[in-house]
Short mmCIF file of C-alpha atoms in Angstrom, two decimals:
data_model
loop_
_atom_site.label_atom_id
_atom_site.label_comp_id
_atom_site.label_asym_id
_atom_site.label_seq_id
_atom_site.Cartn_x
_atom_site.Cartn_y
_atom_site.Cartn_z
CA MET N 1 -10.39 -5.70 -10.95
CA ASN N 2 -11.82 -2.24 -10.65
CA HIS N 3 -14.58 -0.86 -12.86
CA ILE N 4 -12.30 1.23 -15.07
CA LEU N 5 -10.05 -1.72 -15.90
CA SER N 6 -12.96 -4.07 -16.46
CA THR N 7 -14.66 -1.60 -18.78
CA SER N 8 -11.49 -0.96 -20.78
CA ILE N 9 -10.86 -4.67 -21.23
CA ARG N 10 -14.47 -5.37 -22.16
CA GLU N 11 -14.52 -2.54 -24.71
CA SER N 12 -11.21 -3.58 -26.29
CA ASP N 13 -12.65 -6.62 -28.05
CA GLY N 14 -10.89 -6.97 -31.37
CA ARG N 15 -8.19 -4.35 -30.73
CA TYR N 16 -5.27 -3.51 -28.49
CA LEU N 17 -5.72 -1.16 -25.55
CA SER N 18 -4.43 2.38 -26.07
CA ASP N 19 -1.77 3.93 -23.82
CA SER N 20 -4.43 5.89 -21.95
CA GLU N 21 -6.46 2.70 -21.43
CA LEU N 22 -3.35 0.90 -20.16
CA ARG N 23 -2.46 3.63 -17.64
CA PRO N 24 -4.96 2.41 -15.00
CA LEU N 25 -3.56 -1.10 -15.37
CA ALA N 26 -0.02 0.17 -14.81
CA GLN N 27 -1.19 2.09 -11.72
CA PHE N 28 -3.04 -1.01 -10.51
CA VAL N 29 0.11 -3.12 -10.80
CA ALA N 30 2.40 -0.47 -9.30
CA SER N 31 0.25 -0.08 -6.19
CA PHE N 32 -0.60 -3.75 -5.74
CA ASP N 33 2.02 -4.51 -3.07
CA THR N 34 0.75 -1.70 -0.82
CA ARG N 35 -2.87 -2.64 -1.40
CA PHE N 36 -2.15 -6.33 -0.75
CA LYS N 37 -0.33 -5.55 2.52
CA THR N 38 -3.18 -3.27 3.58
CA TYR N 39 -5.71 -6.00 2.81
CA THR N 40 -3.82 -8.60 4.84
CA ARG N 41 -3.43 -6.20 7.78
CA LEU N 42 -7.15 -5.47 7.77
CA ARG N 43 -7.92 -9.17 7.59
CA ALA N 44 -5.68 -9.80 10.59
CA ASP N 45 -6.49 -6.70 12.67
CA SER N 46 -10.09 -5.74 11.90
CA GLU N 47 -11.58 -7.42 14.95
CA THR N 48 -9.08 -5.73 17.28
CA LEU N 49 -9.66 -2.37 15.59
CA VAL N 50 -13.41 -2.66 16.04
CA LEU N 51 -13.23 -3.86 19.64
CA ASN N 52 -10.88 -1.01 20.54
CA THR N 53 -13.24 1.44 18.87
CA LEU N 54 -16.17 0.10 20.89
CA ARG N 55 -14.12 0.32 24.09
CA GLN N 56 -13.33 3.94 23.27
CA LEU N 57 -17.00 4.67 22.68
CA MET N 58 -17.89 3.04 26.01
CA VAL N 59 -16.00 5.78 27.86
CA SER N 60 -17.72 8.53 25.89
CA SER N 61 -21.22 9.93 25.78
CA TYR N 62 -22.15 6.98 23.53
CA ARG N 63 -21.88 4.42 26.32
CA ASP N 64 -25.63 3.74 26.37
CA VAL N 65 -25.74 3.29 22.59
CA VAL N 66 -22.87 0.80 22.71
CA GLN N 67 -24.48 -1.11 25.56
CA VAL N 68 -27.74 -1.47 23.65
CA HIS N 69 -26.47 -1.80 20.08
CA GLY N 70 -22.86 -2.93 20.55
CA ALA N 71 -23.24 -6.30 18.84
CA LYS N 72 -24.89 -4.76 15.77
CA CYS N 73 -22.33 -1.97 15.70
CA GLN N 74 -19.51 -4.51 15.89
CA ARG N 75 -21.05 -6.56 13.08
CA ASP N 76 -21.54 -3.48 10.88
CA MET N 77 -18.03 -2.12 11.45
CA LEU N 78 -16.49 -5.52 10.72
CA TYR N 79 -18.51 -5.73 7.51
CA THR N 80 -17.44 -2.20 6.62
CA LEU N 81 -13.79 -3.13 7.04
CA GLU N 82 -14.31 -6.25 4.92
CA CYS N 83 -15.81 -4.12 2.16
CA ILE N 84 -12.96 -1.63 2.45
CA ALA N 85 -10.41 -4.44 2.31
CA LYS N 86 -12.00 -5.74 -0.89
CA ALA N 87 -12.11 -2.26 -2.43
CA VAL N 88 -8.48 -1.63 -1.44
CA LEU N 89 -7.31 -4.93 -2.92
CA LEU N 90 -9.20 -4.33 -6.16
CA ASP N 91 -8.40 -0.60 -6.20
CA ASP N 92 -12.10 0.03 -6.64
CA PRO N 93 -13.39 3.12 -4.83
CA ASP N 94 -16.29 3.41 -7.30
CA GLY N 95 -17.44 -0.12 -6.51
CA PHE N 96 -17.18 0.62 -2.80
CA MET N 97 -19.39 3.68 -3.23
CA GLU N 98 -21.94 1.92 -5.43
CA GLU N 99 -22.10 -1.43 -3.67
CA TYR N 100 -21.61 -0.52 -0.03
CA VAL N 101 -21.81 3.18 0.82
CA MET N 102 -25.16 3.76 -0.84
CA TRP N 103 -26.60 0.74 0.97
CA MET N 104 -25.17 1.79 4.34
CA GLN N 105 -26.35 5.35 3.88
CA ASN N 106 -29.91 4.17 3.19
CA ILE N 107 -29.94 1.84 6.21
CA THR N 108 -28.57 4.39 8.69
CA ARG N 109 -30.92 7.10 7.45
CA ALA N 110 -33.93 4.80 7.64
CA LEU N 111 -33.01 3.97 11.23
CA HIS N 112 -32.02 7.57 12.07
CA LYS N 113 -28.58 6.37 13.20
CA GLN N 114 -26.31 8.42 10.95
CA ASP N 115 -25.03 10.65 13.78
CA SER N 116 -23.94 7.75 15.97
CA ALA N 117 -22.53 5.93 12.92
CA ILE N 118 -20.44 8.98 12.03
CA VAL N 119 -19.03 9.12 15.55
CA ALA N 120 -18.29 5.39 15.48
CA TYR N 121 -16.52 5.52 12.12
CA ARG N 122 -14.49 8.56 13.15
CA SER N 123 -13.40 6.62 16.22
CA LEU N 124 -12.53 3.70 13.99
CA GLN N 125 -10.41 6.03 11.86
CA ALA N 126 -8.47 7.04 14.96
CA GLN N 127 -7.86 3.39 15.81
CA VAL N 128 -6.67 2.72 12.25
CA LEU N 129 -4.23 5.63 12.48
CA THR N 130 -2.68 4.37 15.70
CA ALA N 131 -2.58 0.65 14.85
CA LEU N 132 -1.54 0.44 11.20
CA PRO N 133 1.38 1.68 9.11
CA GLU N 134 0.85 5.20 7.78
CA THR N 135 0.37 4.21 4.13
CA SER N 136 -2.21 1.57 5.00
CA ALA N 137 -3.97 3.85 7.46
CA GLN N 138 -4.26 6.62 4.88
CA LEU N 139 -5.62 4.21 2.31
CA ILE N 140 -8.22 2.73 4.69
CA ASN N 141 -9.20 6.11 6.10
CA SER N 142 -9.76 7.51 2.61
CA TYR N 143 -12.54 4.93 2.25
CA LEU N 144 -13.87 5.69 5.72
CA ASP N 145 -13.87 9.38 4.74
CA LYS N 146 -16.13 8.56 1.79
CA LEU N 147 -18.48 6.64 4.06
CA ILE N 148 -18.57 9.38 6.70
CA GLN N 149 -19.15 12.03 4.05
CA ALA N 150 -22.07 10.07 2.61
CA LEU N 151 -23.58 9.54 6.06
CA SER N 152 -23.16 13.22 6.83
CA ASP N 153 -24.17 14.92 3.59
CA GLY N 154 -25.56 12.19 1.39
CA LEU N 155 -24.34 11.23 -2.06
#
């Protein structure tokens, strides 16, 4: 469950949750079908999405980068999609930011690779838009937007 729900439940010891504390739970339940379908699509299609992204980058000015770092890039993008899938399923954008984006931002900055990572994740967003249903694509790309923003401007 996401951080808001977990906190509300933890803090409700000895009492019932209020209507305002229950609202996130109702939203969680109402959106579960969409989030579950998005998760299963990412689980099934992430490898194809990443490979298509790398192919697209091979015909761009990033060809040399992909040739040298393609395996690491593939690994990182697959891991990113796994983290997004988990965050989508749990409806936990805060956890995604705290547990993954901050880590990725620190790594890419330390290696001075944020510019190429931004290009790669924007290309991945384009692949997501063309390959997945609109609702799922928007949900996934909202997480990729957070990652790209952090890589670009910091947190």
